[in-house]
Tab-separated table of C-alpha atoms and ligand atoms in Angstrom:
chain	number	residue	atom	x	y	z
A	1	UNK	CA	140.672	33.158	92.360
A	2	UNK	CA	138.126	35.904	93.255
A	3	UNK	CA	140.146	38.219	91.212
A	4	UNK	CA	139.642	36.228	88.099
A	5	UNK	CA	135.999	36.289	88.796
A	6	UNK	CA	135.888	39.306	89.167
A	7	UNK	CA	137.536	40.477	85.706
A	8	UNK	CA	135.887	37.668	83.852
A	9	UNK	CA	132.477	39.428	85.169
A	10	UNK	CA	133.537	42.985	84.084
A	11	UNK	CA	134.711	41.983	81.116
A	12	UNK	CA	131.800	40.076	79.885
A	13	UNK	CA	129.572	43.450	81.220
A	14	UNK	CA	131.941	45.296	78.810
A	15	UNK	CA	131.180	43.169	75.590
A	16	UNK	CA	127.769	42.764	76.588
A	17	UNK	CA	127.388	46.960	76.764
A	18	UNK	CA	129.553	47.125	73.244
A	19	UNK	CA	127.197	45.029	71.470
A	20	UNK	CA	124.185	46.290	73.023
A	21	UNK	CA	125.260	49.528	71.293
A	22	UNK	CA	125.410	48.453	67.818
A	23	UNK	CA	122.310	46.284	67.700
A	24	UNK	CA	121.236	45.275	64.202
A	25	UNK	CA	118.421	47.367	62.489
A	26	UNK	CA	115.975	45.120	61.191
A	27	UNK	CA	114.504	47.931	59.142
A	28	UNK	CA	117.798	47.762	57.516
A	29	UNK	CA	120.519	50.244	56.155
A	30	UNK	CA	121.112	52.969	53.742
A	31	UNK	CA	125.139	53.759	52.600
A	32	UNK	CA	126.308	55.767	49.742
A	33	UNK	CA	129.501	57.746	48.414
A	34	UNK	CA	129.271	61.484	48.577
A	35	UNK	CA	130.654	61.027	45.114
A	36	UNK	CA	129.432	64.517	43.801
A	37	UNK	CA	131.500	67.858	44.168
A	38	UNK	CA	132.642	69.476	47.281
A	39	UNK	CA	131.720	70.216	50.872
A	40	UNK	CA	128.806	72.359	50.184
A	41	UNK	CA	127.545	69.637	47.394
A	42	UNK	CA	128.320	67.030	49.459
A	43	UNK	CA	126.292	68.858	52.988
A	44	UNK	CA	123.165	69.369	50.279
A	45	UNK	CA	123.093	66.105	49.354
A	46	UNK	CA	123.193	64.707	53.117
A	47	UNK	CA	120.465	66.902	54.198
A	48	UNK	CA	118.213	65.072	51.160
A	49	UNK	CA	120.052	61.648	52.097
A	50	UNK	CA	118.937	61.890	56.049
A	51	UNK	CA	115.521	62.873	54.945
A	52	UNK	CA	115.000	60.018	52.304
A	53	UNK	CA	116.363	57.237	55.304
A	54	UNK	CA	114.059	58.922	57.699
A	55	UNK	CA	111.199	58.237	55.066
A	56	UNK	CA	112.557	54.468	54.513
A	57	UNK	CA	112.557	53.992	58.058
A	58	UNK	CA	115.822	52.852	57.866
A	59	UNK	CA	119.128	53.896	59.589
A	60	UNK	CA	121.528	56.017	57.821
A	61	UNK	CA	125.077	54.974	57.622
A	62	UNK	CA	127.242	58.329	58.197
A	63	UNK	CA	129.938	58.217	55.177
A	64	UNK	CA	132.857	59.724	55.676
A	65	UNK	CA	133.377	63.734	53.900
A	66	UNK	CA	135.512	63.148	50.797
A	67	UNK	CA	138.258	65.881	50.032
A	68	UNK	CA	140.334	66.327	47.428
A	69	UNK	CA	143.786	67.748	47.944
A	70	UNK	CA	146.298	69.380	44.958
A	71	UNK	CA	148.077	66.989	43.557
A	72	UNK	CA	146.855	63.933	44.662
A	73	UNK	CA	145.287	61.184	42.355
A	74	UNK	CA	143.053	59.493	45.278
A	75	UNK	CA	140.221	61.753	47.128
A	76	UNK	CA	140.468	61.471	51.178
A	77	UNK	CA	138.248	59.744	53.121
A	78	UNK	CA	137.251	61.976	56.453
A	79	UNK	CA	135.744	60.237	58.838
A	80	UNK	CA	131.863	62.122	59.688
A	81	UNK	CA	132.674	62.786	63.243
A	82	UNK	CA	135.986	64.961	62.343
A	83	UNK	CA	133.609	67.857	61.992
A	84	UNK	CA	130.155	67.306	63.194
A	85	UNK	CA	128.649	65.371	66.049
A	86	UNK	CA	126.639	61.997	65.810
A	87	UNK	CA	124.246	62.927	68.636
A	88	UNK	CA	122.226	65.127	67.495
A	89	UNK	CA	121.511	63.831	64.361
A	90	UNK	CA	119.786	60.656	66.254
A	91	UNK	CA	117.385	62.722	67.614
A	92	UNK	CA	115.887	63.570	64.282
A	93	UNK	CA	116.407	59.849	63.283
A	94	UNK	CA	118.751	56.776	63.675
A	95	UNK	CA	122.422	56.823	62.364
A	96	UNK	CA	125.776	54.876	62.582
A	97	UNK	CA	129.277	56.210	61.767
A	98	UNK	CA	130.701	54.141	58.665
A	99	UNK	CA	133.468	52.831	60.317
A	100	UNK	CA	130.611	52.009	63.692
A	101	UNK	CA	128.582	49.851	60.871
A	102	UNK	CA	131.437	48.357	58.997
A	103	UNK	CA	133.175	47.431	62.139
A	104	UNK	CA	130.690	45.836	64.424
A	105	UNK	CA	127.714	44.752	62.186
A	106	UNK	CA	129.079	44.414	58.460
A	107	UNK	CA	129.488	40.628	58.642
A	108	UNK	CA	126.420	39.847	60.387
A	109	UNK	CA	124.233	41.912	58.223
A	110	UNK	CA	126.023	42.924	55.296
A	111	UNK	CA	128.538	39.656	54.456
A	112	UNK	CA	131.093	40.148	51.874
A	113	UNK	CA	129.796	37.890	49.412
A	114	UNK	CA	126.004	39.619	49.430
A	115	UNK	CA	127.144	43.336	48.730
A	116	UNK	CA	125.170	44.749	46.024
A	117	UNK	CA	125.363	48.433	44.126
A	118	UNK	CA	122.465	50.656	43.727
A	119	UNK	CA	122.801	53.049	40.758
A	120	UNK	CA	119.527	54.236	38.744
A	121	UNK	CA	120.522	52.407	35.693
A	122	UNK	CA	123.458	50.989	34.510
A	123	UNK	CA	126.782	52.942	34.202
A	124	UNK	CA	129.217	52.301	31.544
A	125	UNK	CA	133.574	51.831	33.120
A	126	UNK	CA	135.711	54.345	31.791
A	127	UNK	CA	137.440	50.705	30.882
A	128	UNK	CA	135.504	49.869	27.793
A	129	UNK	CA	136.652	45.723	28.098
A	130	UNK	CA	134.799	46.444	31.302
A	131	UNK	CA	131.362	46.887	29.635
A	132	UNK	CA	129.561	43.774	28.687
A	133	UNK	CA	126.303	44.469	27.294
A	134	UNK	CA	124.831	41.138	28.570
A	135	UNK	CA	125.737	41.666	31.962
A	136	UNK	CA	125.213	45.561	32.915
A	137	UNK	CA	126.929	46.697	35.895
A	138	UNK	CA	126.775	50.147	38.201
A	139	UNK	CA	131.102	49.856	38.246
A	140	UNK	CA	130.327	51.640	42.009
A	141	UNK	CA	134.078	51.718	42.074
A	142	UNK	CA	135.124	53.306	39.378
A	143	UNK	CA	137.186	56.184	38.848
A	144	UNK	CA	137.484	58.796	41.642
A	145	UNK	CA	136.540	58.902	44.206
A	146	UNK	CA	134.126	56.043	43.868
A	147	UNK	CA	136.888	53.168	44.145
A	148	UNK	CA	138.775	55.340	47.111
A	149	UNK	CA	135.541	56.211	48.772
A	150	UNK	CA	134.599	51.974	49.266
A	151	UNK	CA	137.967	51.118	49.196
A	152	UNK	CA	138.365	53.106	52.534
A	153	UNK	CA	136.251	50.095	54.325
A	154	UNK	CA	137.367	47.571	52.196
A	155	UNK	CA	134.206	47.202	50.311
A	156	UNK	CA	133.674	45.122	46.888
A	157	UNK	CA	130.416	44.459	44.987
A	158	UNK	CA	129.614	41.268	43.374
A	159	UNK	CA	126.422	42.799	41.786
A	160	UNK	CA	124.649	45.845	40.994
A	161	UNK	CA	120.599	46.352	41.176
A	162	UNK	CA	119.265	48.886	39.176
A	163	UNK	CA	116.489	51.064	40.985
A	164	UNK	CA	114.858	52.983	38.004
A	165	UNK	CA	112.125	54.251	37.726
A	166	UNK	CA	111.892	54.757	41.294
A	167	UNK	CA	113.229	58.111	42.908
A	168	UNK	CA	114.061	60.098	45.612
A	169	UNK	CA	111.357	62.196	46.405
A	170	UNK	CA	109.931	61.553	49.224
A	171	UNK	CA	108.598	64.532	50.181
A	172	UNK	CA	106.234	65.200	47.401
A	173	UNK	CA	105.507	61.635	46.735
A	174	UNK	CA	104.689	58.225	47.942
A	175	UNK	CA	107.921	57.099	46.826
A	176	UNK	CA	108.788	56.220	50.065
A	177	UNK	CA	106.987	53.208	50.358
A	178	UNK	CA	107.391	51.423	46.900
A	179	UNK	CA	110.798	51.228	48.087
A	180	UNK	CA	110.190	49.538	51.092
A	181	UNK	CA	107.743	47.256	48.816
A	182	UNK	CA	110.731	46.594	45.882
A	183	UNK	CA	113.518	46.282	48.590
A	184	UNK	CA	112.150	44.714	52.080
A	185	UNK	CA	115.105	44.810	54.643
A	186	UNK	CA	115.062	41.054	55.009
A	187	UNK	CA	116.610	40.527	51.705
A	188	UNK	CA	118.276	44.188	51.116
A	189	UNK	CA	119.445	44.771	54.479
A	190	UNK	CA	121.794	47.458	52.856
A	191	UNK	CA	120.404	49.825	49.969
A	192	UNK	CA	124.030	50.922	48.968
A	193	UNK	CA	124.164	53.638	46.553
A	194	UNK	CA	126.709	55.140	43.672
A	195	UNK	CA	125.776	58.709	44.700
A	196	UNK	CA	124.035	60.446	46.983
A	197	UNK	CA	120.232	59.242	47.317
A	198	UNK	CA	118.726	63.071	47.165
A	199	UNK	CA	118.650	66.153	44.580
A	200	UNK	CA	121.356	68.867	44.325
A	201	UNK	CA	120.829	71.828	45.589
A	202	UNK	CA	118.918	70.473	48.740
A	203	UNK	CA	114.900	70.794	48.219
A	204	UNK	CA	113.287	73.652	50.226
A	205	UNK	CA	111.646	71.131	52.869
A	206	UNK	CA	115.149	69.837	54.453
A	207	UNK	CA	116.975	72.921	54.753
A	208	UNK	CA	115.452	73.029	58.004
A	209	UNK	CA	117.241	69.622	58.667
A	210	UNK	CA	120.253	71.553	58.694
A	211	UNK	CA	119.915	72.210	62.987
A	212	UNK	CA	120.849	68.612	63.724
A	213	UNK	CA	124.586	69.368	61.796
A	214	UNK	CA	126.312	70.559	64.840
A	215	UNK	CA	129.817	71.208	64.784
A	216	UNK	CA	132.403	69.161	66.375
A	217	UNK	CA	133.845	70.257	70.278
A	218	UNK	CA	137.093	70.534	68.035
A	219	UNK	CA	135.985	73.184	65.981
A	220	UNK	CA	133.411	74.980	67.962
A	221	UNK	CA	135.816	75.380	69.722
A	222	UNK	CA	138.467	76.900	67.074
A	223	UNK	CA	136.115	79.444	66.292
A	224	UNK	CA	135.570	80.564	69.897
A	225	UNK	CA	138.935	80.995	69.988
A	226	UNK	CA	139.622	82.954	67.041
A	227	UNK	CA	136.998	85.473	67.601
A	228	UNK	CA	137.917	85.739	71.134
A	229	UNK	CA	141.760	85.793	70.729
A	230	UNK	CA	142.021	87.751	66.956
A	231	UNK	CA	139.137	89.802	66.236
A	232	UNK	CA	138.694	93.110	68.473
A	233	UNK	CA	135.757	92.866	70.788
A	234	UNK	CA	132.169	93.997	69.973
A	235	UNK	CA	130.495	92.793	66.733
A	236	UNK	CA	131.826	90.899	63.321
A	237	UNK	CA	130.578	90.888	59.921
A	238	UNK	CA	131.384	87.443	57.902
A	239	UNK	CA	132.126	87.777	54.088
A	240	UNK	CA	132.239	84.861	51.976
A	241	UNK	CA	134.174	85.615	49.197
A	242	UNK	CA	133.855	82.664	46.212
A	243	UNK	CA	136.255	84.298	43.266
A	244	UNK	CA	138.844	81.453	42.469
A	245	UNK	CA	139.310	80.130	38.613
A	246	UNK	CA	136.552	77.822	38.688
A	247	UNK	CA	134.119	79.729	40.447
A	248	UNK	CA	134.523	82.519	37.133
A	249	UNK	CA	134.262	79.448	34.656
A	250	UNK	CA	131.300	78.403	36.482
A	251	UNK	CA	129.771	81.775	36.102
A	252	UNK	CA	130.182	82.125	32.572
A	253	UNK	CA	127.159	79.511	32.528
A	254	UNK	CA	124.770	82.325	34.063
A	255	UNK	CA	123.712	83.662	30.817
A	256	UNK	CA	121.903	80.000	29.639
A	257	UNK	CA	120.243	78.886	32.974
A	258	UNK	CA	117.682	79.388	35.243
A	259	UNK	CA	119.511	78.506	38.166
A	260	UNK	CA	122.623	77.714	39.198
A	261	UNK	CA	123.880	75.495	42.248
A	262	UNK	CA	122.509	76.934	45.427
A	263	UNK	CA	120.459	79.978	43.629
A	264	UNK	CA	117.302	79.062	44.713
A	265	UNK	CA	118.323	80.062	48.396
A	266	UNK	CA	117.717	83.815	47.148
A	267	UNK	CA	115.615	83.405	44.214
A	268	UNK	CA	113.294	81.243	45.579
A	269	UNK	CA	112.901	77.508	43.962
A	270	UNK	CA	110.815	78.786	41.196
A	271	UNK	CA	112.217	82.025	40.701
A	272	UNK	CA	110.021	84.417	42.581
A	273	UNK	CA	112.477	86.361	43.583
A	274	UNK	CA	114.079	86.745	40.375
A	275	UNK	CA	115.929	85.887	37.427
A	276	UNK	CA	119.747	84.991	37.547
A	277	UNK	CA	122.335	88.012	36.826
A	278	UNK	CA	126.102	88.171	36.452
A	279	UNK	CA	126.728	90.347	39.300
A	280	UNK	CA	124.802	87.699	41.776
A	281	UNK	CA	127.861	85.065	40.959
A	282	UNK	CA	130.774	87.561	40.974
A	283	UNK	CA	130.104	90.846	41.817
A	284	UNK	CA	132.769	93.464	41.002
A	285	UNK	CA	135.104	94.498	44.016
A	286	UNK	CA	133.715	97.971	43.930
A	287	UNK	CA	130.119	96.627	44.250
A	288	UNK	CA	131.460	94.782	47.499
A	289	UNK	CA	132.860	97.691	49.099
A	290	UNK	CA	129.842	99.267	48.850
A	291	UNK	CA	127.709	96.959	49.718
A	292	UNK	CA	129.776	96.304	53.005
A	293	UNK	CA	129.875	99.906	53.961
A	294	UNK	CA	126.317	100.187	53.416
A	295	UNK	CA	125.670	96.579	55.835
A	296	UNK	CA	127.971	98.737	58.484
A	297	UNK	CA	126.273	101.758	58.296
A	298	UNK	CA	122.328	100.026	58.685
A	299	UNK	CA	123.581	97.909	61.305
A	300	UNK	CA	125.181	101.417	63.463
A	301	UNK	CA	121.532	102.873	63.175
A	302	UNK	CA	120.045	99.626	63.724
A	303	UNK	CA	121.974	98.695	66.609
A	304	UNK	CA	124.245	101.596	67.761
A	305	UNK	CA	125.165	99.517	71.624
A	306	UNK	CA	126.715	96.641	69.351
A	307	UNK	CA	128.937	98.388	67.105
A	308	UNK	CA	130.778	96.590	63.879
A	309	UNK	CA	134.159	96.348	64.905
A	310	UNK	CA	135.720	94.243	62.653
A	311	UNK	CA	135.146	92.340	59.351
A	312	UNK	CA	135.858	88.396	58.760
A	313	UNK	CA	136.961	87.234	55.231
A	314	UNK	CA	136.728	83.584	54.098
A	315	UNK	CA	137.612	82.918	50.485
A	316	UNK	CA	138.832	79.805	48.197
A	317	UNK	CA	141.057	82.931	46.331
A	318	UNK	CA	141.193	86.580	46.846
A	319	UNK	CA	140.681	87.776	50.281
A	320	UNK	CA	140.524	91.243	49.154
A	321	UNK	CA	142.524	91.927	52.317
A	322	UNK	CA	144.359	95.178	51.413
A	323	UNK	CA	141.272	96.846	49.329
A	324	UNK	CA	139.100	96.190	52.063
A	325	UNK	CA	141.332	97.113	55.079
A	326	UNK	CA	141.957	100.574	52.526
A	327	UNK	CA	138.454	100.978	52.298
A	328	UNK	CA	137.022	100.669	56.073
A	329	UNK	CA	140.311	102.473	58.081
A	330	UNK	CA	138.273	105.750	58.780
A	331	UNK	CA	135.735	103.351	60.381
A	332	UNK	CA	138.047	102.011	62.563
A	333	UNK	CA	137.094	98.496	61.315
A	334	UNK	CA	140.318	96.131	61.206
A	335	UNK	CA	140.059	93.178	58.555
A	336	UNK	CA	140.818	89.762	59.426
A	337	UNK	CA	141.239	86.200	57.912
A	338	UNK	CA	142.728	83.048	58.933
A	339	UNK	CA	146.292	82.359	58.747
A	340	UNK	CA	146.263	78.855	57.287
A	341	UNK	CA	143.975	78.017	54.712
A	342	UNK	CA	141.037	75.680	56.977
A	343	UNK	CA	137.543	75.637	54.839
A	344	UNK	CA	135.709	73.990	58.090
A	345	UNK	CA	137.035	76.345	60.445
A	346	UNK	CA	136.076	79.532	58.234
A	347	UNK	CA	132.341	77.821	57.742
A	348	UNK	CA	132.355	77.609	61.556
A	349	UNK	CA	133.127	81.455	62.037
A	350	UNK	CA	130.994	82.489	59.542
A	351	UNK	CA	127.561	80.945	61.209
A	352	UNK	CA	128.768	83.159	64.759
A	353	UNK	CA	129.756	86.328	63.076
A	354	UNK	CA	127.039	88.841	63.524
A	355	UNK	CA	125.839	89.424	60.313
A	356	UNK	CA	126.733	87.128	57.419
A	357	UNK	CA	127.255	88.410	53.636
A	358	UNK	CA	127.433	85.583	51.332
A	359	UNK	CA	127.425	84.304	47.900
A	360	UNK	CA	124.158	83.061	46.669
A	361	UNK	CA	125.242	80.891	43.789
A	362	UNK	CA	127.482	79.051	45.814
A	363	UNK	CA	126.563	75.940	47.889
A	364	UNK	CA	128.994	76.832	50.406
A	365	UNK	CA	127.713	80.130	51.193
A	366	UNK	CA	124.275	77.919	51.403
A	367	UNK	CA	125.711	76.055	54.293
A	368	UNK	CA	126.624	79.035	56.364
A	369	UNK	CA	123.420	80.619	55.196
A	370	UNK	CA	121.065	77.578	56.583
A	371	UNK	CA	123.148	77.481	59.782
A	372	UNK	CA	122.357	80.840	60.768
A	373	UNK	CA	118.924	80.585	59.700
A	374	UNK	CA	118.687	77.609	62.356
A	375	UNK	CA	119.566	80.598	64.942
A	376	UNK	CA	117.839	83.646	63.911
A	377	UNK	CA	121.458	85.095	63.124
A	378	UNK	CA	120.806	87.465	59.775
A	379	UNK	CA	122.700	87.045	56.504
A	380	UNK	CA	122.512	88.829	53.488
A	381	UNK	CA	124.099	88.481	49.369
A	382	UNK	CA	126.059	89.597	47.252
A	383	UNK	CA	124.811	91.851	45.050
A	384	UNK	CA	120.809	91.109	46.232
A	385	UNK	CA	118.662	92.612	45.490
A	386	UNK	CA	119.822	93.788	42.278
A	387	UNK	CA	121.478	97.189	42.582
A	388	UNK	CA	118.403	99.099	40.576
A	389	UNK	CA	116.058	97.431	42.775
A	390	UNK	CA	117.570	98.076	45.985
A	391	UNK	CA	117.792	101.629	44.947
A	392	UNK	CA	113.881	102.034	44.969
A	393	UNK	CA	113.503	100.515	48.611
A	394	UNK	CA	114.356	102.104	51.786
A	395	UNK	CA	117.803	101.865	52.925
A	396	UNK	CA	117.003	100.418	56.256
A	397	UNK	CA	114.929	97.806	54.951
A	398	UNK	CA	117.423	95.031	53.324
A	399	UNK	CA	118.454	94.494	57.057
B	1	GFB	O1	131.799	73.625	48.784
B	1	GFB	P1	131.572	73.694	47.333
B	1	GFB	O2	130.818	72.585	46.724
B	1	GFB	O3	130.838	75.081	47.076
B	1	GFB	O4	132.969	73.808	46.639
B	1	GFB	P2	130.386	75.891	45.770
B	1	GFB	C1	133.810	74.889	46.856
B	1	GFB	C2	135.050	74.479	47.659
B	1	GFB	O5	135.996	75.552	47.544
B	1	GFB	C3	134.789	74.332	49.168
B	1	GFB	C4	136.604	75.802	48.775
B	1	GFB	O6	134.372	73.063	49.554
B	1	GFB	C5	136.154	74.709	49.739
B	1	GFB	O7	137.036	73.630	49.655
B	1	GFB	N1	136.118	77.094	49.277
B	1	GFB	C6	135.089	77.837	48.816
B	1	GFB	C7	136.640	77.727	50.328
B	1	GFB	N2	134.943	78.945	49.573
B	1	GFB	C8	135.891	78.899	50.526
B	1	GFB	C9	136.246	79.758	51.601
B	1	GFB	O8	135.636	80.786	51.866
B	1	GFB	N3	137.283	79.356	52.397
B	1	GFB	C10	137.982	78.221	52.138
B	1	GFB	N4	138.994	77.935	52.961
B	1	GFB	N5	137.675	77.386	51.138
B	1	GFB	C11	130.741	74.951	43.347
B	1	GFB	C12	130.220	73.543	43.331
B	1	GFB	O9	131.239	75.267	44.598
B	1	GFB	O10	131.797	75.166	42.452
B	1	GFB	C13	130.039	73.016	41.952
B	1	GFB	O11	128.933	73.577	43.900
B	1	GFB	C14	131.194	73.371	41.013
B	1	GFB	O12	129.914	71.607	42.054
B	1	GFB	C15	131.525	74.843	41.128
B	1	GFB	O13	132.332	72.595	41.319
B	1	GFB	C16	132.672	75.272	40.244
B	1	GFB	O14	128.946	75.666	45.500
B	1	GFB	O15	130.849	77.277	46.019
């Protein structure tokens, strides 16, 4: 009988060590649905959602990325973990994977019957029998992907709580704690909100935030091994290139606005660096050849031991493969993409190359942008400075 002693006390250390690691916060929870655009919109937003739970004091639940694939009615759920690591996030401040939180403390702290929807004030259903004007509702789950995002963890509401006129800036306000006065943890253990609990494009003070995003073993690894198998050796320059059908629609909106999605990263937040142009959102293919022969050319007097040997193109549309192989052969500079279409795997080659050249406008050029920032690695834009004014400053100075 030893034996069964013996397992009976290993076992019990096991479920004693599994719980221990998802204790309950009492400071409570913060969830929400990633609900607005793609993976650039979607890494903004976090940034301002990990900021505003730091400010709350209260632990961020991880939700997973949502994707959207051709074709398919229902976004996809992917888990946080597929493409960044949970540990260093916790050293900036406490979080839980989704699935962590919904598996092990949901029905302690979060029953089924006491889930309740944050949204600023109420939202009408696409369903208009839905909509009863005595009894207004956030509908968290409708539409996509709001009813696939919560339907991935099997969560209902059975109420909705509107937060108006509070906010979510907690870096330029005392925000902070009227929500811990309105919503104490005892009775909200989970502030569960409709969208994303920060501003779009990410505010200037949590860019920095962007260091505890590291990328998953998995693709850290990928990258390593593209560069190391596929490009030549000696140095890389990375060129996002965002031209596909909505990217030129979204363009067209240039002429009436201030700013557009992740501007702000080159024309400062209140426009000191500038005004918006055309060229900044699509510049023409010529204007990219040029620019990347002038990069290649600073960087050989800047740097003549590491030598550009090759050039990296990640797009959503045209690679400009052939034109830009044409246009670099007497250099002796090969151009490369990836095989298969992987949007993760190109953001992960783009923060090593050695010099990045990205789209300003676009929030996923903003990612790569941030992540190189966090290492000192340089990175440039399309078409910025403006041509005229680049003219009248020294060539060697825009690197
Ligand atoms: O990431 P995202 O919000 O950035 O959306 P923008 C663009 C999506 O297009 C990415 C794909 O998440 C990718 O799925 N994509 C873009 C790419 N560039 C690349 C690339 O180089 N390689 C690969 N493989 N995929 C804006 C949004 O997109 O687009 C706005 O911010 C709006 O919400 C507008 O939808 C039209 O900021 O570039």
């Amino acid at each position: 009988m030893q034996w069964l002693k013996l397992l009976i006390y290993f076992i019990s250390i096991l479920i004693l060590n599994t719980n221990a690691e998802f204790e309950r916060d009492p400071n409570g929870y913060i969830a929400y649905c990633p609900c607005m655009g793609r993976f650039g919109n979607q890494a903004d937003h976090f940034l301002g959602s990990l900021a505003f739970a730091q400010a709350l004091n209260r632990t961020l639940i991880l939700p997973p990325w949502v994707e959207y694939r051709k074709g398919e009615m229902r976004s996809r759920q992917v888990p946080f973990d597929t493409y960044f690591e949970v540990e260093p996030l916790q050293e900036f401040h406490r979080v839980i994977l989704m699935s962590d939180f919904m598996e092990h403390l949901a029905d302690e702290v979060w029953p089924a019957n006491e889930r309740i929807a944050f949204c600023y004030m109420e939202r009408k259903s696409l369903q208009q029998d839905k909509n009863d004007p005595d009894a207004p509702n956030c509908h968290a789950k409708d539409g996509n992907p709001f009813g696939p995002f919560w339907d991935t963890y099997s969560i209902d509401f059975v109420g909705s709580e509107f937060y108006g006129p509070l906010h979510f800036d907690v870096r330029h306000s005392s925000i902070a704690t009227k929500w811990q006065e309105n919503y104490k943890a005892d009775k909200w253990p989970v502030l569960a909100f409709t969208g994303a609990p920060a501003s779009f494009p990410v505010q200037l003070e949590n860019r920095e935030l962007q260091r505890y995003l590291v990328w998953s073993p998995k693709y850290r690894e990928a990258a390593r091994e593209f560069i190391r198998t596929v490009l030549p050796r000696g140095a890389f320059i990375g060129l996002h290139l965002r031209n596909g059908i909505d990217w030129v629609r979204a363009c067209e909106h240039i002429k009436d606005s201030q700013q557009l999605f992740a501007s702000p990263q080159c024309l400062g937040y209140k426009n000191e660096r500038g005004e918006l142009y055309q060229e900044l959102c699509m510049p023409t293919k010529e204007s990219i050849i040029r620019q990347l022969k002038r990069t290649i050319k600073n960087v050989r007097q800047l740097q003549p031991k590491n030598e550009v040997k090759s050039v990296f193109v990640a797009s959503d549309a045209n690679h400009m493969i052939s034109e830009l192989t044409n246009a670099l052969s007497r250099m002796d500079i090969s151009v490369h993409k990836l095989q298969e279409d992987d949007p993760y795997l190109d953001l992960a080659i783009l923060g090593q190359s050695n010099h990045f050249i990205g789209n300003c406008i676009s929030s996923y050029s903003a990612f790569v942008k941030r992540e190189r920032d966090t290492h000192g690695f340089p990175s440039y834009f399309w078409s910025f400075p403006k041509e005229k004014e680049r003219q009248q400053t020294k060539p060697h100075e825009e690197l």
